[in-house]
Short mmCIF file of C-alpha atoms in Angstrom, two decimals:
data_model
loop_
_atom_site.label_atom_id
_atom_site.label_comp_id
_atom_site.label_asym_id
_atom_site.label_seq_id
_atom_site.Cartn_x
_atom_site.Cartn_y
_atom_site.Cartn_z
CA MET A 1 -40.62 -14.10 43.11
CA SER A 2 -38.81 -14.74 46.38
CA SER A 3 -35.44 -14.85 44.58
CA SER A 4 -34.88 -11.17 45.34
CA SER A 5 -35.14 -11.84 49.06
CA GLU A 6 -32.48 -14.49 48.86
CA ASN A 7 -29.93 -12.38 47.05
CA PRO A 8 -28.67 -10.50 50.12
CA THR A 9 -27.79 -13.78 51.79
CA VAL A 10 -25.64 -14.83 48.89
CA THR A 11 -24.00 -11.42 48.68
CA GLU A 12 -23.22 -11.31 52.43
CA ARG A 13 -21.63 -14.74 52.35
CA GLY A 14 -19.59 -13.78 49.35
CA GLY A 15 -18.25 -10.54 50.95
CA GLY A 16 -15.28 -10.18 53.29
CA GLY A 17 -16.14 -7.14 55.50
CA GLY A 18 -18.30 -6.61 58.58
CA GLY A 19 -15.59 -5.98 61.22
CA LYS A 20 -14.55 -9.59 61.58
CA ASP A 21 -10.96 -10.65 61.88
CA ARG A 22 -9.61 -11.92 58.56
CA ARG A 23 -8.45 -15.15 60.20
CA GLU A 24 -11.93 -15.77 61.60
CA ASP A 25 -13.42 -15.04 58.21
CA ASP A 26 -11.01 -17.42 56.46
CA GLY A 27 -11.78 -20.08 59.01
CA GLU A 28 -15.51 -19.80 58.43
CA LYS A 29 -14.97 -20.11 54.68
CA LYS A 30 -12.91 -23.27 55.16
CA GLU A 31 -15.35 -24.82 57.57
CA GLY A 32 -18.51 -23.84 55.68
CA GLY A 33 -17.30 -24.15 52.10
CA GLY A 34 -19.30 -27.30 51.38
CA GLY A 35 -22.49 -25.86 52.84
CA PHE A 36 -22.11 -22.70 50.83
CA ILE A 37 -21.91 -24.61 47.53
CA GLU A 38 -24.93 -26.74 48.43
CA LYS A 39 -26.93 -23.63 49.27
CA VAL A 40 -26.05 -22.07 45.93
CA LYS A 41 -27.19 -25.26 44.17
CA ASP A 42 -30.43 -25.25 46.15
CA PHE A 43 -30.93 -21.60 45.29
CA ILE A 44 -30.49 -22.25 41.57
CA HIS A 45 -32.81 -25.26 41.77
CA ASP A 46 -35.44 -23.18 43.56
CA ILE A 47 -35.14 -20.43 40.97
CA GLY A 48 -35.60 -23.06 38.19
CA GLU A 49 -38.70 -24.49 39.87
CA LYS A 50 -40.20 -21.02 40.33
CA ILE A 51 -39.57 -20.16 36.67
CA GLU A 52 -41.03 -23.52 35.64
CA GLU A 53 -44.14 -22.87 37.74
CA ALA A 54 -44.49 -19.30 36.47
CA VAL A 55 -44.35 -20.14 32.75
CA GLY A 56 -46.01 -23.56 33.02
CA PHE A 57 -43.25 -25.90 31.85
CA GLY A 58 -43.63 -29.61 32.53
CA LYS A 59 -42.51 -33.00 31.34
CA PRO A 60 -44.24 -34.44 28.25
CA THR A 61 -45.90 -37.87 28.39
CA ALA A 62 -45.93 -40.65 25.81
CA ASP A 63 -47.61 -44.00 25.23
CA VAL A 64 -47.57 -46.71 22.55
CA SER A 65 -51.14 -46.35 21.30
CA GLY A 66 -51.00 -49.15 18.74
CA ILE A 67 -48.98 -51.44 16.47
CA HIS A 68 -50.13 -52.12 12.92
CA ILE A 69 -48.93 -54.54 10.24
CA PRO A 70 -49.71 -52.83 6.89
CA HIS A 71 -47.77 -55.41 4.87
CA ILE A 72 -46.78 -59.01 5.46
CA SER A 73 -45.44 -61.60 3.04
CA LEU A 74 -43.22 -64.67 2.97
CA HIS A 75 -40.16 -62.44 3.02
CA ARG A 76 -40.85 -59.65 5.49
CA ALA A 77 -43.31 -57.93 7.79
CA ASP A 78 -43.68 -54.15 7.91
CA LEU A 79 -44.79 -52.83 11.29
CA VAL A 80 -45.83 -49.31 12.25
CA VAL A 81 -45.59 -48.38 15.93
CA ASP A 82 -47.88 -45.48 16.89
CA VAL A 83 -46.55 -43.38 19.78
CA LEU A 84 -48.85 -40.70 21.21
CA ILE A 85 -46.85 -37.80 22.70
CA LYS A 86 -48.49 -35.00 24.73
CA ASN A 87 -46.73 -31.66 25.23
CA PRO A 88 -48.07 -29.58 28.18
CA ASN A 89 -45.66 -26.71 27.54
CA PRO A 90 -46.40 -23.28 26.01
CA VAL A 91 -43.70 -23.76 23.35
CA PRO A 92 -43.02 -26.52 20.79
CA ILE A 93 -40.55 -29.18 21.89
CA PRO A 94 -38.18 -31.01 19.53
CA LEU A 95 -38.14 -34.80 19.39
CA VAL A 96 -34.38 -35.29 19.14
CA ASP A 97 -34.05 -39.06 18.62
CA ILE A 98 -36.15 -42.22 18.58
CA ASP A 99 -34.27 -45.35 19.61
CA TYR A 100 -36.16 -48.64 18.99
CA LEU A 101 -35.62 -52.35 19.51
CA ILE A 102 -37.77 -55.41 18.77
CA GLU A 103 -36.91 -58.61 20.60
CA SER A 104 -38.44 -62.07 20.98
CA ASP A 105 -37.86 -64.05 24.15
CA GLY A 106 -34.98 -61.73 25.00
CA ARG A 107 -33.33 -62.07 21.57
CA LYS A 108 -32.90 -59.03 19.31
CA LEU A 109 -34.76 -59.18 16.01
CA VAL A 110 -34.10 -55.64 14.78
CA SER A 111 -33.04 -52.25 16.17
CA GLY A 112 -32.50 -48.75 14.86
CA LEU A 113 -32.28 -45.02 15.50
CA ILE A 114 -34.40 -42.27 13.93
CA PRO A 115 -32.71 -38.85 14.35
CA ASP A 116 -34.45 -35.46 14.22
CA ALA A 117 -37.88 -37.04 14.47
CA GLY A 118 -39.91 -33.83 14.41
CA THR A 119 -41.54 -31.33 16.76
CA ILE A 120 -44.47 -31.60 19.14
CA HIS A 121 -46.70 -28.50 19.05
CA ALA A 122 -47.23 -26.31 22.10
CA HIS A 123 -50.06 -27.49 24.38
CA GLY A 124 -50.71 -30.24 21.87
CA GLU A 125 -50.41 -33.93 21.18
CA GLU A 126 -49.19 -35.83 18.18
CA THR A 127 -49.00 -39.45 17.08
CA VAL A 128 -45.51 -40.26 15.83
CA LYS A 129 -45.34 -43.28 13.51
CA ILE A 130 -42.24 -45.48 13.70
CA PRO A 131 -41.86 -47.77 10.64
CA ILE A 132 -40.00 -51.02 11.28
CA SER A 133 -39.32 -53.92 8.90
CA LEU A 134 -38.63 -57.50 9.97
CA ILE A 135 -36.74 -59.51 7.33
CA TYR A 136 -37.59 -63.18 7.86
CA ASP A 137 -34.46 -64.58 6.23
CA ASP A 138 -32.31 -62.60 8.66
CA ILE A 139 -34.32 -63.87 11.62
CA LYS A 140 -34.30 -67.52 10.51
CA SER A 141 -30.58 -67.49 9.70
CA THR A 142 -29.78 -66.03 13.13
CA TYR A 143 -32.14 -68.20 15.20
CA ASN A 144 -32.49 -71.73 13.81
CA ASP A 145 -35.32 -72.64 16.17
CA ILE A 146 -37.67 -70.05 14.62
CA LYS A 147 -39.49 -72.09 11.97
CA PRO A 148 -41.67 -71.03 9.02
CA GLY A 149 -45.36 -71.27 9.86
CA SER A 150 -44.87 -70.44 13.54
CA ILE A 151 -46.11 -67.52 15.63
CA ILE A 152 -43.53 -65.80 17.82
CA PRO A 153 -43.95 -63.30 20.67
CA TYR A 154 -42.30 -59.91 20.37
CA LEU A 155 -41.58 -56.92 22.60
CA VAL A 156 -41.13 -53.43 21.16
CA ARG A 157 -38.93 -51.12 23.22
CA VAL A 158 -38.86 -47.41 22.33
CA ILE A 159 -36.84 -44.60 23.94
CA LEU A 160 -37.78 -41.02 23.06
CA LEU A 161 -35.13 -38.33 23.58
CA ILE A 162 -36.94 -34.99 23.98
CA ASP A 163 -35.50 -31.52 24.53
CA VAL A 164 -37.68 -29.59 27.03
CA PRO A 165 -36.92 -25.91 27.79
CA ILE A 166 -35.83 -25.23 31.40
CA ILE A 167 -35.92 -28.96 32.23
CA GLY A 168 -33.41 -30.06 29.57
CA ARG A 169 -33.16 -33.32 27.64
CA ILE A 170 -35.20 -36.21 29.00
CA LYS A 171 -35.69 -39.84 28.01
CA LEU A 172 -39.13 -41.45 27.86
CA PRO A 173 -38.89 -45.28 27.75
CA LEU A 174 -41.88 -47.19 26.33
CA GLU A 175 -42.66 -50.81 25.50
CA LYS A 176 -45.48 -52.95 24.11
CA SER A 177 -45.77 -56.69 23.42
CA GLY A 178 -47.58 -58.73 20.80
CA GLU A 179 -47.31 -61.67 18.40
CA ILE A 180 -46.22 -61.92 14.78
CA PRO A 181 -46.22 -64.86 12.33
CA ILE A 182 -43.41 -66.31 10.25
CA PRO A 183 -45.57 -67.29 7.24
CA TYR A 184 -45.16 -70.51 5.28
CA LYS A 185 -46.53 -70.88 1.76
CA PRO A 186 -49.36 -73.43 1.36
CA ASP A 187 -48.81 -76.67 -0.52
CA VAL A 188 -50.92 -77.19 -3.64
CA ASP A 189 -51.72 -80.44 -5.44
CA VAL A 190 -53.96 -81.38 -8.34
CA GLU A 191 -55.89 -84.14 -6.60
CA LYS A 192 -57.56 -85.22 -9.83
CA ILE A 193 -58.84 -83.92 -13.17
CA LYS A 194 -62.37 -85.04 -13.98
CA PHE A 195 -63.48 -84.76 -17.62
CA HIS A 196 -67.17 -84.25 -18.42
CA ARG A 197 -67.35 -83.77 -22.18
CA PHE A 198 -64.67 -84.46 -24.73
CA SER A 199 -64.29 -83.22 -28.29
CA PHE A 200 -61.38 -82.01 -30.42
CA GLU A 201 -62.90 -78.53 -30.49
CA GLU A 202 -63.69 -78.18 -26.79
CA THR A 203 -63.27 -80.40 -23.77
CA THR A 204 -64.78 -79.51 -20.38
CA ALA A 205 -63.34 -80.73 -17.09
CA THR A 206 -63.09 -79.98 -13.38
CA LEU A 207 -59.79 -79.47 -11.64
CA HIS A 208 -59.77 -80.77 -8.06
CA LEU A 209 -57.20 -78.68 -6.21
CA LYS A 210 -55.96 -79.52 -2.73
CA LEU A 211 -54.55 -76.68 -0.59
CA GLU A 212 -52.68 -77.51 2.61
CA ASN A 213 -52.11 -74.81 5.23
CA LYS A 214 -48.84 -75.42 7.08
CA ASN A 215 -49.16 -72.36 9.32
CA ASP A 216 -50.14 -72.20 12.98
CA PHE A 217 -52.98 -69.82 12.10
CA ASP A 218 -56.11 -70.01 9.91
CA LEU A 219 -56.18 -68.66 6.35
CA GLY A 220 -59.41 -67.06 5.13
CA LEU A 221 -59.35 -67.56 1.37
CA ASN A 222 -60.61 -64.63 -0.73
CA MET A 223 -59.13 -65.26 -4.16
CA LEU A 224 -57.25 -67.94 -6.06
CA GLU A 225 -55.21 -67.18 -9.18
CA TYR A 226 -53.56 -70.08 -10.99
CA GLU A 227 -52.18 -71.42 -14.24
CA MET A 228 -51.74 -75.12 -15.02
CA TRP A 229 -49.51 -76.84 -17.57
CA LEU A 230 -49.71 -80.41 -18.87
CA GLY A 231 -46.21 -81.05 -20.11
CA ASP A 232 -45.26 -77.81 -21.86
CA ASP A 233 -48.85 -76.84 -22.71
CA SER A 234 -50.79 -74.32 -20.63
CA VAL A 235 -54.28 -75.83 -20.48
CA ALA A 236 -56.02 -73.76 -17.81
CA SER A 237 -55.73 -70.42 -16.03
CA ALA A 238 -58.18 -68.35 -14.06
CA GLU A 239 -58.70 -65.94 -11.21
CA LEU A 240 -61.42 -67.17 -8.90
CA THR A 241 -63.14 -65.28 -6.11
CA GLU A 242 -64.17 -67.83 -3.55
CA SER A 243 -64.55 -67.72 0.22
CA ALA A 244 -63.24 -70.61 2.27
CA THR A 245 -61.38 -71.15 5.52
CA ILE A 246 -58.24 -73.25 5.51
CA GLU A 247 -57.75 -74.12 9.16
CA LYS A 248 -54.28 -74.11 10.67
CA GLN A 249 -52.38 -77.26 9.73
CA GLY A 250 -55.49 -78.20 7.71
CA ILE A 251 -56.42 -79.13 4.13
CA THR A 252 -59.20 -77.91 1.87
CA THR A 253 -60.23 -79.02 -1.63
CA MET A 254 -61.52 -76.74 -4.36
CA GLN A 255 -63.30 -77.73 -7.57
CA VAL A 256 -62.35 -75.49 -10.47
CA PRO A 257 -64.15 -75.92 -13.83
CA PHE A 258 -62.18 -75.28 -17.01
CA SER A 259 -62.26 -76.00 -20.73
CA PHE A 260 -59.67 -76.33 -23.48
CA ARG A 261 -59.25 -77.35 -27.16
CA PRO A 262 -57.24 -80.60 -27.37
CA LYS A 263 -56.39 -80.03 -31.07
CA ASP A 264 -54.36 -76.96 -30.06
CA PHE A 265 -52.03 -78.85 -27.74
CA GLY A 266 -49.14 -81.26 -27.94
CA SER A 267 -48.41 -84.84 -26.97
CA ALA A 268 -48.80 -84.41 -23.19
CA VAL A 269 -52.52 -83.73 -23.49
CA TRP A 270 -53.00 -86.63 -25.90
CA ASP A 271 -51.05 -88.96 -23.62
CA MET A 272 -53.43 -88.07 -20.79
CA ILE A 273 -56.47 -88.59 -23.00
CA ARG A 274 -55.14 -92.04 -23.91
CA GLY A 275 -54.87 -92.87 -20.21
CA ARG A 276 -51.15 -92.41 -19.78
CA VAL A 277 -49.57 -90.67 -16.85
CA THR A 278 -48.92 -87.00 -17.62
CA GLY A 279 -46.69 -84.53 -15.84
CA TYR A 280 -48.18 -81.24 -14.69
CA THR A 281 -47.08 -77.93 -13.22
CA ILE A 282 -49.29 -75.46 -11.39
CA LYS A 283 -48.38 -71.96 -10.24
CA GLY A 284 -50.30 -69.03 -8.85
CA LYS A 285 -51.15 -67.17 -5.67
CA ILE A 286 -53.88 -66.90 -3.08
CA ASP A 287 -55.24 -63.83 -1.31
CA VAL A 288 -56.05 -64.64 2.32
CA ASP A 289 -57.09 -62.93 5.53
CA THR A 290 -55.25 -63.85 8.72
CA PRO A 291 -55.36 -62.72 12.36
CA PHE A 292 -52.38 -60.49 11.45
CA GLY A 293 -53.79 -58.89 8.33
CA ASN A 294 -54.17 -59.65 4.65
CA MET A 295 -51.53 -61.75 2.87
CA LYS A 296 -50.85 -62.71 -0.72
CA LEU A 297 -49.09 -66.08 -0.72
CA PRO A 298 -47.62 -67.93 -3.71
CA ILE A 299 -48.63 -71.49 -4.57
CA SER A 300 -46.69 -73.79 -6.86
CA LYS A 301 -45.96 -77.40 -7.66
CA GLU A 302 -43.73 -78.78 -10.38
CA GLY A 303 -43.22 -82.41 -11.33
CA GLY A 304 -46.66 -83.67 -10.34
CA THR A 305 -48.32 -86.47 -12.35
CA THR A 306 -51.96 -87.13 -13.22
CA ARG A 307 -54.26 -89.20 -15.39
CA ILE A 308 -57.68 -88.58 -16.88
CA LYS A 309 -60.82 -89.41 -14.90
CA LYS A 310 -64.18 -89.58 -16.62
CA ASP A 311 -67.59 -88.89 -15.11
CA ASP A 312 -68.49 -92.56 -15.05
CA ASP A 313 -65.19 -93.68 -13.46
CA ASP A 314 -65.02 -94.59 -9.80
CA ASP A 315 -62.66 -92.67 -7.52
CA ASP A 316 -59.73 -94.97 -8.11
CA GLU A 317 -56.20 -94.18 -6.99
CA ASN A 318 -55.02 -94.75 -10.57
CA HIS A 319 -56.93 -91.65 -11.60
CA LYS A 320 -55.56 -89.40 -8.90
CA THR A 321 -52.44 -87.34 -8.85
CA LYS A 322 -49.20 -87.82 -7.00
#
């Protein structure tokens, strides 16, 4: 290293001999004091650079390699931010802190700090996963204009605080944008109940279900699970695997066959059989695919009314539900 050749210069400037008058020497110190300090700083900086070059130290790099949504429901969305960090140094480097922020149109949705986030191996790379949860109730209560069923833009900001030997602590700022939904549960209605064969022992019918998608994105239906009550009597329940697309802000109708034994039920079923209006309740859930991942959304309606419709009846409004 050339540091040994620079040492005499520093020593000479720091000494007081050499045959000069003390007053002249003091004058030079006063006049050149600032330059002396700067030269010492430059010397130390040069020594640091030479050490850095000799042992191969350098700044790590990082990039947001992806954002995943492993879970999303009516209540929250769980995001995982993948950050790829590359360490070019011959020794492991500690990841001191991870500071993150998610905002939408300049408004903070959530922020946090992850301390002691791990170590990046020497001459290696590692994907650090940052788990973040968005609670929809918190977002909607803070920003009234964010409505259920909408899609909002987001920006993830991440700052990595890394401790690098020789260089010291450095900050690596990262960001990545995307979109995330605020899901809204579909509306469900029993459009009509069509009876095919009636007996006290077994009655067969078809349930015409109407599903309305109130979201700004399509729902790819995979499975429907439901239970239906007429009055206080549970008359039908099933889990159906059926593929269908419910377009955004659209409606689809499903025909669900079922059977029951009228003699086992109470007055609500008999009122319907006699042609009277009967109250119904339906509850369940649907499994759907979306552009943001799989969702399981609840469906429910209480206080609906319906009447019987036979095979030979015309599609009259009196036989449909409300």
